[in-house]
Amino acid sequence: MRRFPTADLLPPPEGGRFRSTIGPVTDAIRQRMGETWSPRCPVALADLRYLTVSFRGFDDRAHTGELVIAADEAEDVVSVFRALFAADFPIEEMRLPTTADLDAPPTGDGNNTAGLVCRAARGTTSWSAHAYGLAIDVNPFLNPYSKGDVVLPERASAYLDRSRAQPGIIHDGDLVVREFTRIGWSWGGAWSSLKDYQHFSATGR
């Protein structure tokens, strides 16, 4: 089981209880996002929301995470993370992706749960659901992407063994899948042409 401590970029929730906020993407937040959003992206900043939500780390502590999500999905997404927090589902990291993340090699062991990233879907030239703020990847190292011989992150191939039951791994029918299904999102782990165990989206792709 991963026991890495989570570095607090934001103050932990008061009293260790679930807290959340929904607000606009301010100029300061936009600057922190770097090249993960630009005017060429298919969604305007005005149609996005900056969320903070409490999450339980693998260090058993309560932390404050942050996501940028489509405005229309913000309240539902908060409700999912409220349920995950109540169930002590562990999340290692939840911070805004930056330009450095876009430039990072695919070999790394990063495990950041994230929403908006303005990029094409893997292996295509079409916009990913992430580019609209309509997708979230949860614990990506523990729940990798797999298509043929391609595994992302590359060092996460051991986690293609879905009989593993460590905390933070997502399985069909578990709380994470049920909660996203409740708000009308689908799970990439149920796809047949490839498996994207980390991926939940409002678009079905």
mmCIF file of C-alpha atoms in Angstrom:
data_model
loop_
_atom_site.group_PDB
_atom_site.id
_atom_site.type_symbol
_atom_site.label_atom_id
_atom_site.label_comp_id
_atom_site.label_asym_id
_atom_site.label_seq_id
_atom_site.Cartn_x
_atom_site.Cartn_y
_atom_site.Cartn_z
ATOM 1 C CA MET A 1 0.000 0.000 0.000
ATOM 2 C CA ARG A 2 1.268 3.465 -0.864
ATOM 3 C CA ARG A 3 2.024 5.520 2.245
ATOM 4 C CA PHE A 4 3.552 8.586 0.654
ATOM 5 C CA PRO A 5 2.776 11.787 2.552
ATOM 6 C CA THR A 6 0.779 14.390 0.653
ATOM 7 C CA ALA A 7 2.369 17.847 0.523
ATOM 8 C CA ASP A 8 -0.227 20.467 1.439
ATOM 9 C CA LEU A 9 -0.427 23.200 -1.193
ATOM 10 C CA LEU A 10 -3.617 24.511 0.424
ATOM 11 C CA PRO A 11 -4.540 24.562 4.141
ATOM 12 C CA PRO A 12 -6.068 21.262 5.311
ATOM 13 C CA PRO A 13 -9.806 21.327 6.036
ATOM 14 C CA GLU A 14 -10.698 22.737 9.414
ATOM 15 C CA GLY A 15 -11.445 20.057 11.951
ATOM 16 C CA GLY A 16 -10.622 17.327 9.459
ATOM 17 C CA ARG A 17 -14.155 17.541 8.066
ATOM 18 C CA PHE A 18 -15.205 17.699 4.430
ATOM 19 C CA ARG A 19 -15.117 21.205 2.996
ATOM 20 C CA SER A 20 -15.633 22.454 -0.539
ATOM 21 C CA THR A 21 -15.773 25.642 -2.562
ATOM 22 C CA ILE A 22 -16.879 26.453 -6.116
ATOM 23 C CA GLY A 23 -15.686 29.658 -7.715
ATOM 24 C CA PRO A 24 -14.545 31.268 -10.957
ATOM 25 C CA VAL A 25 -11.169 30.716 -12.554
ATOM 26 C CA THR A 26 -9.486 33.917 -11.417
ATOM 27 C CA ASP A 27 -6.463 35.513 -13.065
ATOM 28 C CA ALA A 28 -4.234 34.068 -10.339
ATOM 29 C CA ILE A 29 -5.562 30.548 -10.857
ATOM 30 C CA ARG A 30 -5.258 30.952 -14.615
ATOM 31 C CA GLN A 31 -1.576 31.830 -14.231
ATOM 32 C CA ARG A 32 -0.987 28.719 -12.127
ATOM 33 C CA MET A 33 -2.571 26.552 -14.834
ATOM 34 C CA GLY A 34 0.141 27.488 -17.337
ATOM 35 C CA GLU A 35 -0.377 25.948 -20.773
ATOM 36 C CA THR A 36 -3.042 23.502 -19.588
ATOM 37 C CA TRP A 37 -5.511 26.151 -20.803
ATOM 38 C CA SER A 38 -5.169 28.694 -23.618
ATOM 39 C CA PRO A 39 -7.560 30.706 -25.819
ATOM 40 C CA ARG A 40 -7.366 27.960 -28.458
ATOM 41 C CA CYS A 41 -9.037 25.499 -26.077
ATOM 42 C CA PRO A 42 -12.635 24.452 -26.776
ATOM 43 C CA VAL A 43 -14.025 25.851 -23.517
ATOM 44 C CA ALA A 44 -13.925 29.434 -22.250
ATOM 45 C CA LEU A 45 -12.677 30.244 -18.771
ATOM 46 C CA ALA A 46 -16.101 31.699 -17.991
ATOM 47 C CA ASP A 47 -17.591 28.231 -18.522
ATOM 48 C CA LEU A 48 -15.202 26.597 -16.043
ATOM 49 C CA ARG A 49 -15.156 26.548 -12.256
ATOM 50 C CA TYR A 50 -12.335 26.217 -9.749
ATOM 51 C CA LEU A 51 -13.200 23.664 -7.070
ATOM 52 C CA THR A 52 -11.610 22.855 -3.751
ATOM 53 C CA VAL A 53 -12.621 19.615 -2.064
ATOM 54 C CA SER A 54 -11.349 17.710 0.936
ATOM 55 C CA PHE A 55 -9.747 14.324 0.364
ATOM 56 C CA ARG A 56 -8.172 11.625 2.476
ATOM 57 C CA GLY A 57 -4.520 10.988 1.671
ATOM 58 C CA PHE A 58 -2.607 7.727 1.807
ATOM 59 C CA ASP A 59 -1.057 9.215 4.945
ATOM 60 C CA ASP A 60 -4.533 8.991 6.584
ATOM 61 C CA ARG A 61 -4.700 12.777 6.864
ATOM 62 C CA ALA A 62 -7.348 15.141 5.519
ATOM 63 C CA HIS A 63 -6.109 17.448 2.749
ATOM 64 C CA THR A 64 -7.559 20.096 0.459
ATOM 65 C CA GLY A 65 -7.486 19.348 -3.250
ATOM 66 C CA GLU A 66 -8.247 21.519 -6.260
ATOM 67 C CA LEU A 67 -9.773 20.873 -9.677
ATOM 68 C CA VAL A 68 -10.941 22.891 -12.655
ATOM 69 C CA ILE A 69 -14.191 21.486 -14.043
ATOM 70 C CA ALA A 70 -16.979 22.531 -16.407
ATOM 71 C CA ALA A 71 -19.323 24.897 -14.585
ATOM 72 C CA ASP A 72 -22.410 22.770 -15.188
ATOM 73 C CA GLU A 73 -20.760 19.747 -13.552
ATOM 74 C CA ALA A 74 -19.239 21.457 -10.519
ATOM 75 C CA GLU A 75 -21.873 20.730 -7.875
ATOM 76 C CA ASP A 76 -22.223 17.100 -8.917
ATOM 77 C CA VAL A 77 -18.462 16.589 -8.864
ATOM 78 C CA VAL A 78 -18.276 18.038 -5.349
ATOM 79 C CA SER A 79 -20.939 15.550 -4.252
ATOM 80 C CA VAL A 80 -18.823 12.657 -5.551
ATOM 81 C CA PHE A 81 -15.755 13.737 -3.607
ATOM 82 C CA ARG A 82 -17.889 14.294 -0.510
ATOM 83 C CA ALA A 83 -18.923 10.637 -0.706
ATOM 84 C CA LEU A 84 -15.349 9.453 -1.301
ATOM 85 C CA PHE A 85 -14.139 11.446 1.697
ATOM 86 C CA ALA A 86 -16.876 10.004 3.916
ATOM 87 C CA ALA A 87 -15.811 6.501 2.871
ATOM 88 C CA ASP A 88 -12.090 7.234 3.470
ATOM 89 C CA PHE A 89 -11.226 6.415 -0.141
ATOM 90 C CA PRO A 90 -7.567 7.512 -0.400
ATOM 91 C CA ILE A 91 -6.273 9.964 -2.991
ATOM 92 C CA GLU A 92 -2.563 10.706 -3.105
ATOM 93 C CA GLU A 93 -2.578 14.156 -4.692
ATOM 94 C CA MET A 94 -5.100 16.587 -6.157
ATOM 95 C CA ARG A 95 -3.582 19.758 -7.565
ATOM 96 C CA LEU A 96 -3.891 21.812 -10.725
ATOM 97 C CA PRO A 97 -1.839 20.390 -13.605
ATOM 98 C CA THR A 98 0.752 22.807 -14.967
ATOM 99 C CA THR A 99 2.922 23.209 -18.046
ATOM 100 C CA ALA A 100 5.534 21.032 -16.315
ATOM 101 C CA ASP A 101 3.033 18.172 -16.209
ATOM 102 C CA LEU A 102 2.356 18.532 -19.929
ATOM 103 C CA ASP A 103 6.090 18.351 -20.632
ATOM 104 C CA ALA A 104 6.807 15.450 -18.259
ATOM 105 C CA PRO A 105 7.826 12.095 -19.785
ATOM 106 C CA PRO A 106 5.209 9.319 -19.633
ATOM 107 C CA THR A 107 7.520 7.136 -17.543
ATOM 108 C CA GLY A 108 6.871 8.864 -14.226
ATOM 109 C CA ASP A 109 5.061 7.642 -11.151
ATOM 110 C CA GLY A 110 2.922 10.729 -10.627
ATOM 111 C CA ASN A 111 -0.446 10.031 -9.043
ATOM 112 C CA ASN A 112 -2.249 13.358 -9.370
ATOM 113 C CA THR A 113 -6.052 13.320 -9.534
ATOM 114 C CA ALA A 114 -6.960 16.062 -12.009
ATOM 115 C CA GLY A 115 -9.688 17.486 -14.220
ATOM 116 C CA LEU A 116 -9.176 20.059 -16.950
ATOM 117 C CA VAL A 117 -6.172 19.657 -19.255
ATOM 118 C CA CYS A 118 -6.525 21.108 -22.733
ATOM 119 C CA ARG A 119 -5.171 18.270 -24.878
ATOM 120 C CA ALA A 120 -6.212 15.807 -27.530
ATOM 121 C CA ALA A 121 -7.478 12.372 -26.588
ATOM 122 C CA ARG A 122 -4.673 9.808 -26.569
ATOM 123 C CA GLY A 123 -3.807 8.628 -30.063
ATOM 124 C CA THR A 124 -6.150 11.108 -31.797
ATOM 125 C CA THR A 125 -6.313 14.706 -32.969
ATOM 126 C CA SER A 126 -9.736 15.272 -31.384
ATOM 127 C CA TRP A 127 -10.145 17.132 -28.128
ATOM 128 C CA SER A 128 -10.204 14.978 -25.001
ATOM 129 C CA ALA A 129 -13.115 15.316 -22.588
ATOM 130 C CA HIS A 130 -10.483 16.785 -20.259
ATOM 131 C CA ALA A 131 -10.168 19.750 -22.640
ATOM 132 C CA TYR A 132 -13.773 20.690 -21.853
ATOM 133 C CA GLY A 133 -13.488 20.157 -18.108
ATOM 134 C CA LEU A 134 -15.723 17.102 -18.480
ATOM 135 C CA ALA A 135 -13.349 14.391 -17.246
ATOM 136 C CA ILE A 136 -11.380 13.509 -14.137
ATOM 137 C CA ASP A 137 -8.517 11.029 -13.733
ATOM 138 C CA VAL A 138 -8.421 9.454 -10.257
ATOM 139 C CA ASN A 139 -5.162 8.049 -8.819
ATOM 140 C CA PRO A 140 -3.702 7.509 -12.316
ATOM 141 C CA PHE A 141 -0.651 5.524 -11.218
ATOM 142 C CA LEU A 142 -2.795 2.953 -9.436
ATOM 143 C CA ASN A 143 -5.352 2.959 -12.246
ATOM 144 C CA PRO A 144 -3.372 3.138 -15.495
ATOM 145 C CA TYR A 145 -4.339 3.528 -19.132
ATOM 146 C CA SER A 146 -3.731 0.489 -21.334
ATOM 147 C CA LYS A 147 -4.114 -0.095 -25.072
ATOM 148 C CA GLY A 148 -2.173 -2.919 -26.689
ATOM 149 C CA ASP A 149 1.432 -2.610 -25.531
ATOM 150 C CA VAL A 150 0.984 0.977 -24.344
ATOM 151 C CA VAL A 151 0.712 1.549 -20.595
ATOM 152 C CA LEU A 152 0.523 5.031 -19.097
ATOM 153 C CA PRO A 153 2.141 5.827 -16.759
ATOM 154 C CA GLU A 154 4.756 3.418 -18.101
ATOM 155 C CA ARG A 155 5.989 2.420 -14.648
ATOM 156 C CA ALA A 156 2.479 1.452 -13.562
ATOM 157 C CA SER A 157 2.229 -1.802 -15.545
ATOM 158 C CA ALA A 158 2.024 -3.867 -12.335
ATOM 159 C CA TYR A 159 -1.334 -2.226 -11.686
ATOM 160 C CA LEU A 160 -2.818 -3.727 -14.841
ATOM 161 C CA ASP A 161 -3.391 -6.717 -12.550
ATOM 162 C CA ARG A 162 -6.883 -5.704 -11.489
ATOM 163 C CA SER A 163 -7.080 -8.467 -8.909
ATOM 164 C CA ARG A 164 -4.986 -6.164 -6.729
ATOM 165 C CA ALA A 165 -7.108 -4.780 -3.927
ATOM 166 C CA GLN A 166 -4.973 -2.095 -2.304
ATOM 167 C CA PRO A 167 -6.767 1.099 -1.241
ATOM 168 C CA GLY A 168 -7.009 3.652 -4.052
ATOM 169 C CA ILE A 169 -7.443 1.081 -6.823
ATOM 170 C CA ILE A 170 -10.754 1.369 -8.690
ATOM 171 C CA HIS A 171 -12.805 -1.739 -9.440
ATOM 172 C CA ASP A 172 -16.025 -2.293 -11.342
ATOM 173 C CA GLY A 173 -19.023 -1.656 -9.110
ATOM 174 C CA ASP A 174 -17.102 -0.055 -6.253
ATOM 175 C CA LEU A 175 -17.938 3.245 -4.574
ATOM 176 C CA VAL A 176 -15.957 5.419 -6.993
ATOM 177 C CA VAL A 177 -17.657 3.914 -10.051
ATOM 178 C CA ARG A 178 -21.088 4.063 -8.386
ATOM 179 C CA GLU A 179 -20.698 7.701 -7.397
ATOM 180 C CA PHE A 180 -19.628 8.879 -10.829
ATOM 181 C CA THR A 181 -22.397 6.787 -12.376
ATOM 182 C CA ARG A 182 -24.858 8.523 -10.061
ATOM 183 C CA ILE A 183 -24.026 11.891 -11.641
ATOM 184 C CA GLY A 184 -24.200 10.486 -15.172
ATOM 185 C CA TRP A 185 -20.472 10.002 -15.780
ATOM 186 C CA SER A 186 -18.955 6.838 -17.244
ATOM 187 C CA TRP A 187 -15.796 4.882 -16.412
ATOM 188 C CA GLY A 188 -12.955 4.151 -18.827
ATOM 189 C CA GLY A 189 -12.313 0.866 -17.063
ATOM 190 C CA ALA A 190 -15.494 -0.493 -18.657
ATOM 191 C CA TRP A 191 -14.367 0.219 -22.229
ATOM 192 C CA SER A 192 -13.606 -2.726 -24.539
ATOM 193 C CA SER A 193 -11.174 -1.293 -27.121
ATOM 194 C CA LEU A 194 -8.859 -0.044 -24.383
ATOM 195 C CA LYS A 195 -8.836 0.332 -20.620
ATOM 196 C CA ASP A 196 -8.495 3.682 -18.884
ATOM 197 C CA TYR A 197 -9.013 2.720 -15.266
ATOM 198 C CA GLN A 198 -8.331 6.214 -13.931
ATOM 199 C CA HIS A 199 -10.747 7.997 -16.262
ATOM 200 C CA PHE A 200 -14.285 9.228 -15.583
ATOM 201 C CA SER A 201 -16.126 11.498 -18.004
ATOM 202 C CA ALA A 202 -19.452 13.160 -18.647
ATOM 203 C CA THR A 203 -19.160 12.512 -22.387
ATOM 204 C CA GLY A 204 -18.597 8.756 -22.444
ATOM 205 C CA ARG A 205 -15.134 9.199 -23.953
#
